[in-house]
PDB file of C-alpha atoms in Angstrom:
ATOM      1  CA  MET V   1      58.632 -33.817 -16.235  1.00  0.00           C
ATOM      2  CA  VAL V   2      58.492 -30.377 -14.689  1.00  0.00           C
ATOM      3  CA  MET V   3      59.581 -27.499 -16.891  1.00  0.00           C
ATOM      4  CA  THR V   4      61.827 -24.873 -15.352  1.00  0.00           C
ATOM      5  CA  GLU V   5      63.795 -22.028 -16.843  1.00  0.00           C
ATOM      6  CA  ASN V   6      66.959 -24.170 -16.814  1.00  0.00           C
ATOM      7  CA  MET V   7      66.702 -27.849 -17.623  1.00  0.00           C
ATOM      8  CA  VAL V   8      69.065 -30.746 -18.120  1.00  0.00           C
ATOM      9  CA  ALA V   9      67.800 -33.532 -20.355  1.00  0.00           C
ATOM     10  CA  ARG V  10      68.748 -37.096 -19.488  1.00  0.00           C
ATOM     11  CA  GLY V  11      67.519 -40.538 -20.401  1.00  0.00           C
ATOM     12  CA  SER V  12      64.979 -41.220 -23.076  1.00  0.00           C
ATOM     13  CA  PHE V  13      62.069 -39.075 -24.100  1.00  0.00           C
ATOM     14  CA  GLN V  14      58.722 -40.614 -24.866  1.00  0.00           C
ATOM     15  CA  HIS V  15      56.178 -38.733 -26.881  1.00  0.00           C
ATOM     16  CA  GLU V  16      52.692 -39.337 -28.027  1.00  0.00           C
ATOM     17  CA  LEU V  17      51.877 -38.927 -31.689  1.00  0.00           C
ATOM     18  CA  THR V  18      49.201 -36.477 -30.653  1.00  0.00           C
ATOM     19  CA  ASP V  19      51.972 -34.227 -29.286  1.00  0.00           C
ATOM     20  CA  PHE V  20      52.993 -33.327 -32.836  1.00  0.00           C
ATOM     21  CA  VAL V  21      49.410 -32.448 -33.756  1.00  0.00           C
ATOM     22  CA  ALA V  22      49.060 -30.440 -30.535  1.00  0.00           C
ATOM     23  CA  ALA V  23      52.286 -28.557 -31.306  1.00  0.00           C
ATOM     24  CA  GLY V  24      51.002 -27.752 -34.793  1.00  0.00           C
ATOM     25  CA  ASP V  25      47.697 -26.600 -33.300  1.00  0.00           C
ATOM     26  CA  GLN V  26      49.432 -24.316 -30.817  1.00  0.00           C
ATOM     27  CA  LEU V  27      51.580 -22.775 -33.533  1.00  0.00           C
ATOM     28  CA  ILE V  28      48.476 -22.154 -35.651  1.00  0.00           C
ATOM     29  CA  ASP V  29      46.700 -20.601 -32.643  1.00  0.00           C
ATOM     30  CA  ILE V  30      49.641 -18.258 -32.023  1.00  0.00           C
ATOM     31  CA  THR V  31      49.728 -17.376 -35.705  1.00  0.00           C
ATOM     32  CA  LEU V  32      46.027 -16.518 -35.771  1.00  0.00           C
ATOM     33  CA  LYS V  33      46.155 -14.595 -32.493  1.00  0.00           C
ATOM     34  CA  ASN V  34      49.191 -12.527 -33.435  1.00  0.00           C
ATOM     35  CA  LYS V  35      48.459 -12.329 -37.148  1.00  0.00           C
ATOM     36  CA  ALA V  36      51.992 -13.586 -37.810  1.00  0.00           C
ATOM     37  CA  SER V  37      50.703 -15.542 -40.770  1.00  0.00           C
ATOM     38  CA  TRP V  38      53.837 -17.044 -42.258  1.00  0.00           C
ATOM     39  CA  ASP V  39      56.343 -16.882 -39.396  1.00  0.00           C
ATOM     40  CA  LEU V  40      55.112 -20.114 -37.841  1.00  0.00           C
ATOM     41  CA  PHE V  41      53.704 -21.760 -40.969  1.00  0.00           C
ATOM     42  CA  CYS V  42      56.633 -24.101 -41.643  1.00  0.00           C
ATOM     43  CA  PRO V  43      57.020 -25.280 -38.026  1.00  0.00           C
ATOM     44  CA  ALA V  44      53.264 -25.943 -37.803  1.00  0.00           C
ATOM     45  CA  VAL V  45      53.128 -27.874 -41.072  1.00  0.00           C
ATOM     46  CA  CYS V  46      56.322 -29.742 -40.183  1.00  0.00           C
ATOM     47  CA  ASN V  47      54.636 -30.984 -37.002  1.00  0.00           C
ATOM     48  CA  TYR V  48      51.441 -31.917 -38.835  1.00  0.00           C
ATOM     49  CA  ARG V  49      53.309 -33.734 -41.602  1.00  0.00           C
ATOM     50  CA  HIS V  50      55.491 -35.588 -39.092  1.00  0.00           C
ATOM     51  CA  ALA V  51      52.425 -36.632 -37.089  1.00  0.00           C
ATOM     52  CA  THR V  52      50.815 -37.953 -40.276  1.00  0.00           C
ATOM     53  CA  GLU V  53      53.940 -39.961 -41.136  1.00  0.00           C
ATOM     54  CA  LEU V  54      54.122 -41.435 -37.630  1.00  0.00           C
ATOM     55  CA  TYR V  55      50.412 -42.266 -37.625  1.00  0.00           C
ATOM     56  CA  LEU V  56      50.786 -44.136 -40.915  1.00  0.00           C
ATOM     57  CA  LYS V  57      53.719 -46.079 -39.512  1.00  0.00           C
ATOM     58  CA  SER V  58      51.933 -46.789 -36.222  1.00  0.00           C
ATOM     59  CA  VAL V  59      49.036 -48.560 -37.901  1.00  0.00           C
ATOM     60  CA  PHE V  60      51.118 -51.215 -39.623  1.00  0.00           C
ATOM     61  CA  GLY V  61      54.191 -51.165 -37.401  1.00  0.00           C
ATOM     62  CA  SER V  62      56.756 -49.776 -39.815  1.00  0.00           C
ATOM     63  CA  ALA V  63      59.999 -48.774 -38.150  1.00  0.00           C
ATOM     64  CA  LYS V  64      61.760 -48.215 -41.458  1.00  0.00           C
ATOM     65  CA  GLN V  65      63.413 -44.914 -42.152  1.00  0.00           C
ATOM     66  CA  ALA V  66      60.963 -44.282 -44.998  1.00  0.00           C
ATOM     67  CA  HIS V  67      59.614 -40.744 -45.060  1.00  0.00           C
ATOM     68  CA  ASN V  68      57.734 -40.754 -48.369  1.00  0.00           C
ATOM     69  CA  LEU V  69      54.056 -40.381 -47.473  1.00  0.00           C
ATOM     70  CA  LYS V  70      52.813 -41.675 -50.820  1.00  0.00           C
ATOM     71  CA  THR V  71      54.710 -44.953 -50.317  1.00  0.00           C
ATOM     72  CA  LEU V  72      53.566 -45.279 -46.708  1.00  0.00           C
ATOM     73  CA  PHE V  73      49.996 -44.409 -47.696  1.00  0.00           C
ATOM     74  CA  LYS V  74      49.906 -47.118 -50.389  1.00  0.00           C
ATOM     75  CA  LYS V  75      50.863 -49.689 -47.766  1.00  0.00           C
ATOM     76  CA  PHE V  76      48.328 -48.217 -45.341  1.00  0.00           C
ATOM     77  CA  LYS V  77      45.476 -48.288 -47.912  1.00  0.00           C
ATOM     78  CA  LYS V  78      46.287 -51.890 -48.811  1.00  0.00           C
ATOM     79  CA  SER V  79      46.262 -52.879 -45.145  1.00  0.00           C
ATOM     80  CA  ILE V  80      42.927 -51.136 -44.504  1.00  0.00           C
ATOM     81  CA  LYS V  81      41.375 -52.748 -47.579  1.00  0.00           C
ATOM     82  CA  GLU V  82      42.593 -56.219 -46.582  1.00  0.00           C
ATOM     83  CA  LYS V  83      41.639 -55.974 -42.905  1.00  0.00           C
ATOM     84  CA  TYR V  84      38.383 -54.024 -43.112  1.00  0.00           C
ATOM     85  CA  ASP V  85      37.365 -54.099 -46.783  1.00  0.00           C
ATOM     86  CA  GLN V  86      37.222 -50.292 -46.663  1.00  0.00           C
ATOM     87  CA  ASP V  87      38.597 -47.559 -48.882  1.00  0.00           C
ATOM     88  CA  CYS V  88      39.994 -44.336 -47.494  1.00  0.00           C
ATOM     89  CA  PRO V  89      37.635 -41.380 -47.894  1.00  0.00           C
ATOM     90  CA  ASP V  90      38.678 -38.659 -50.325  1.00  0.00           C
ATOM     91  CA  TRP V  91      39.222 -36.017 -47.625  1.00  0.00           C
ATOM     92  CA  PHE V  92      41.629 -38.350 -45.818  1.00  0.00           C
ATOM     93  CA  THR V  93      43.507 -39.243 -48.993  1.00  0.00           C
ATOM     94  CA  ASN V  94      43.693 -35.600 -50.085  1.00  0.00           C
ATOM     95  CA  ILE V  95      45.356 -34.475 -46.853  1.00  0.00           C
ATOM     96  CA  ILE V  96      48.064 -37.101 -47.048  1.00  0.00           C
ATOM     97  CA  LEU V  97      48.722 -36.640 -50.758  1.00  0.00           C
ATOM     98  CA  THR V  98      48.850 -32.850 -50.349  1.00  0.00           C
ATOM     99  CA  PHE V  99      51.599 -33.217 -47.750  1.00  0.00           C
ATOM    100  CA  ASP V 100      53.390 -35.577 -50.127  1.00  0.00           C
ATOM    101  CA  THR V 101      53.065 -33.162 -53.048  1.00  0.00           C
ATOM    102  CA  PHE V 102      54.721 -30.317 -51.166  1.00  0.00           C
ATOM    103  CA  ASP V 103      57.173 -32.256 -49.015  1.00  0.00           C
ATOM    104  CA  ILE V 104      57.956 -35.702 -50.403  1.00  0.00           C
ATOM    105  CA  TYR V 105      60.662 -36.660 -47.911  1.00  0.00           C
ATOM    106  CA  GLY V 106      59.721 -34.566 -44.885  1.00  0.00           C
ATOM    107  CA  THR V 107      62.536 -32.065 -45.309  1.00  0.00           C
ATOM    108  CA  ILE V 108      61.051 -28.926 -46.924  1.00  0.00           C
ATOM    109  CA  PHE V 109      59.092 -27.689 -43.912  1.00  0.00           C
ATOM    110  CA  ARG V 110      61.868 -28.763 -41.547  1.00  0.00           C
ATOM    111  CA  TYR V 111      64.957 -27.423 -43.334  1.00  0.00           C
ATOM    112  CA  GLY V 112      63.523 -25.139 -46.005  1.00  0.00           C
ATOM    113  CA  GLY V 113      63.632 -25.391 -49.767  1.00  0.00           C
ATOM    114  CA  ASP V 114      61.496 -24.938 -52.829  1.00  0.00           C
ATOM    115  CA  ILE V 115      58.006 -26.383 -53.150  1.00  0.00           C
ATOM    116  CA  ASN V 116      56.386 -27.516 -56.380  1.00  0.00           C
ATOM    117  CA  SER V 117      54.184 -24.446 -56.663  1.00  0.00           C
ATOM    118  CA  SER V 118      54.616 -20.736 -57.153  1.00  0.00           C
ATOM    119  CA  GLU V 119      51.804 -19.861 -54.749  1.00  0.00           C
ATOM    120  CA  VAL V 120      49.914 -21.748 -52.073  1.00  0.00           C
ATOM    121  CA  PHE V 121      46.707 -20.714 -50.303  1.00  0.00           C
ATOM    122  CA  VAL V 122      46.445 -22.134 -46.795  1.00  0.00           C
ATOM    123  CA  ASP V 123      43.422 -21.782 -44.544  1.00  0.00           C
ATOM    124  CA  PHE V 124      44.981 -22.261 -41.102  1.00  0.00           C
ATOM    125  CA  ILE V 125      41.674 -23.022 -39.390  1.00  0.00           C
ATOM    126  CA  GLU V 126      40.746 -25.611 -42.014  1.00  0.00           C
ATOM    127  CA  MET V 127      44.215 -27.175 -41.793  1.00  0.00           C
ATOM    128  CA  LYS V 128      43.923 -27.449 -38.009  1.00  0.00           C
ATOM    129  CA  THR V 129      40.451 -28.996 -38.291  1.00  0.00           C
ATOM    130  CA  ALA V 130      41.611 -31.486 -40.926  1.00  0.00           C
ATOM    131  CA  MET V 131      44.512 -32.573 -38.737  1.00  0.00           C
ATOM    132  CA  ARG V 132      42.127 -33.201 -35.849  1.00  0.00           C
ATOM    133  CA  TRP V 133      40.063 -35.426 -38.154  1.00  0.00           C
ATOM    134  CA  ILE V 134      43.186 -37.269 -39.290  1.00  0.00           C
ATOM    135  CA  ALA V 135      44.343 -37.791 -35.693  1.00  0.00           C
ATOM    136  CA  GLU V 136      40.919 -39.063 -34.605  1.00  0.00           C
ATOM    137  CA  SER V 137      40.712 -41.374 -37.624  1.00  0.00           C
ATOM    138  CA  PHE V 138      44.091 -42.939 -36.922  1.00  0.00           C
ATOM    139  CA  GLN V 139      43.215 -43.382 -33.243  1.00  0.00           C
ATOM    140  CA  ASN V 140      39.968 -45.124 -34.242  1.00  0.00           C
ATOM    141  CA  ILE V 141      41.834 -47.446 -36.606  1.00  0.00           C
ATOM    142  CA  ARG V 142      44.341 -48.291 -33.872  1.00  0.00           C
ATOM    143  CA  ARG V 143      41.486 -49.037 -31.447  1.00  0.00           C
ATOM    144  CA  HIS V 144      39.911 -51.391 -34.003  1.00  0.00           C
ATOM    145  CA  GLN V 145      43.266 -53.154 -34.203  1.00  0.00           C
ATOM    146  CA  GLY V 146      43.336 -53.527 -30.431  1.00  0.00           C
ATOM    147  CA  LEU V 147      46.227 -51.074 -30.111  1.00  0.00           C
ATOM    148  CA  GLN V 148      46.581 -48.327 -27.526  1.00  0.00           C
ATOM    149  CA  ASP V 149      46.047 -44.690 -28.357  1.00  0.00           C
ATOM    150  CA  VAL V 150      49.254 -42.871 -29.190  1.00  0.00           C
TER     151      VAL V 150
END
């Protein structure tokens, strides 16, 4: 698809799960470059959280309209344990459960609302790095399952 100033959208759109991580990365890069710390925070985190949800679903083929990461992650951990006799590393678990703590149903960073904390410290560079690790981990799991990269 070629982007022009004026576009008409038709048909279906296909996206790669990595597109959501890339969008989050670009928003973080703009934020750091322009020192617009919080202006793009919610859109960036929304993309990262959505990518995480889709990655979880992609590994075990869930098409359900479930958006609760904790529920999806329990199913994911069980599947990984059964198939590979492996536990998820703490860093991996912490990222997913942190998203779940602040945005249980995937609506806070998309539509706005109150989070379960009065103050949150976010290191944008660390968040971007962690999301790269998550994306690479999910791609590796999919490869071990004989699935294509997404």
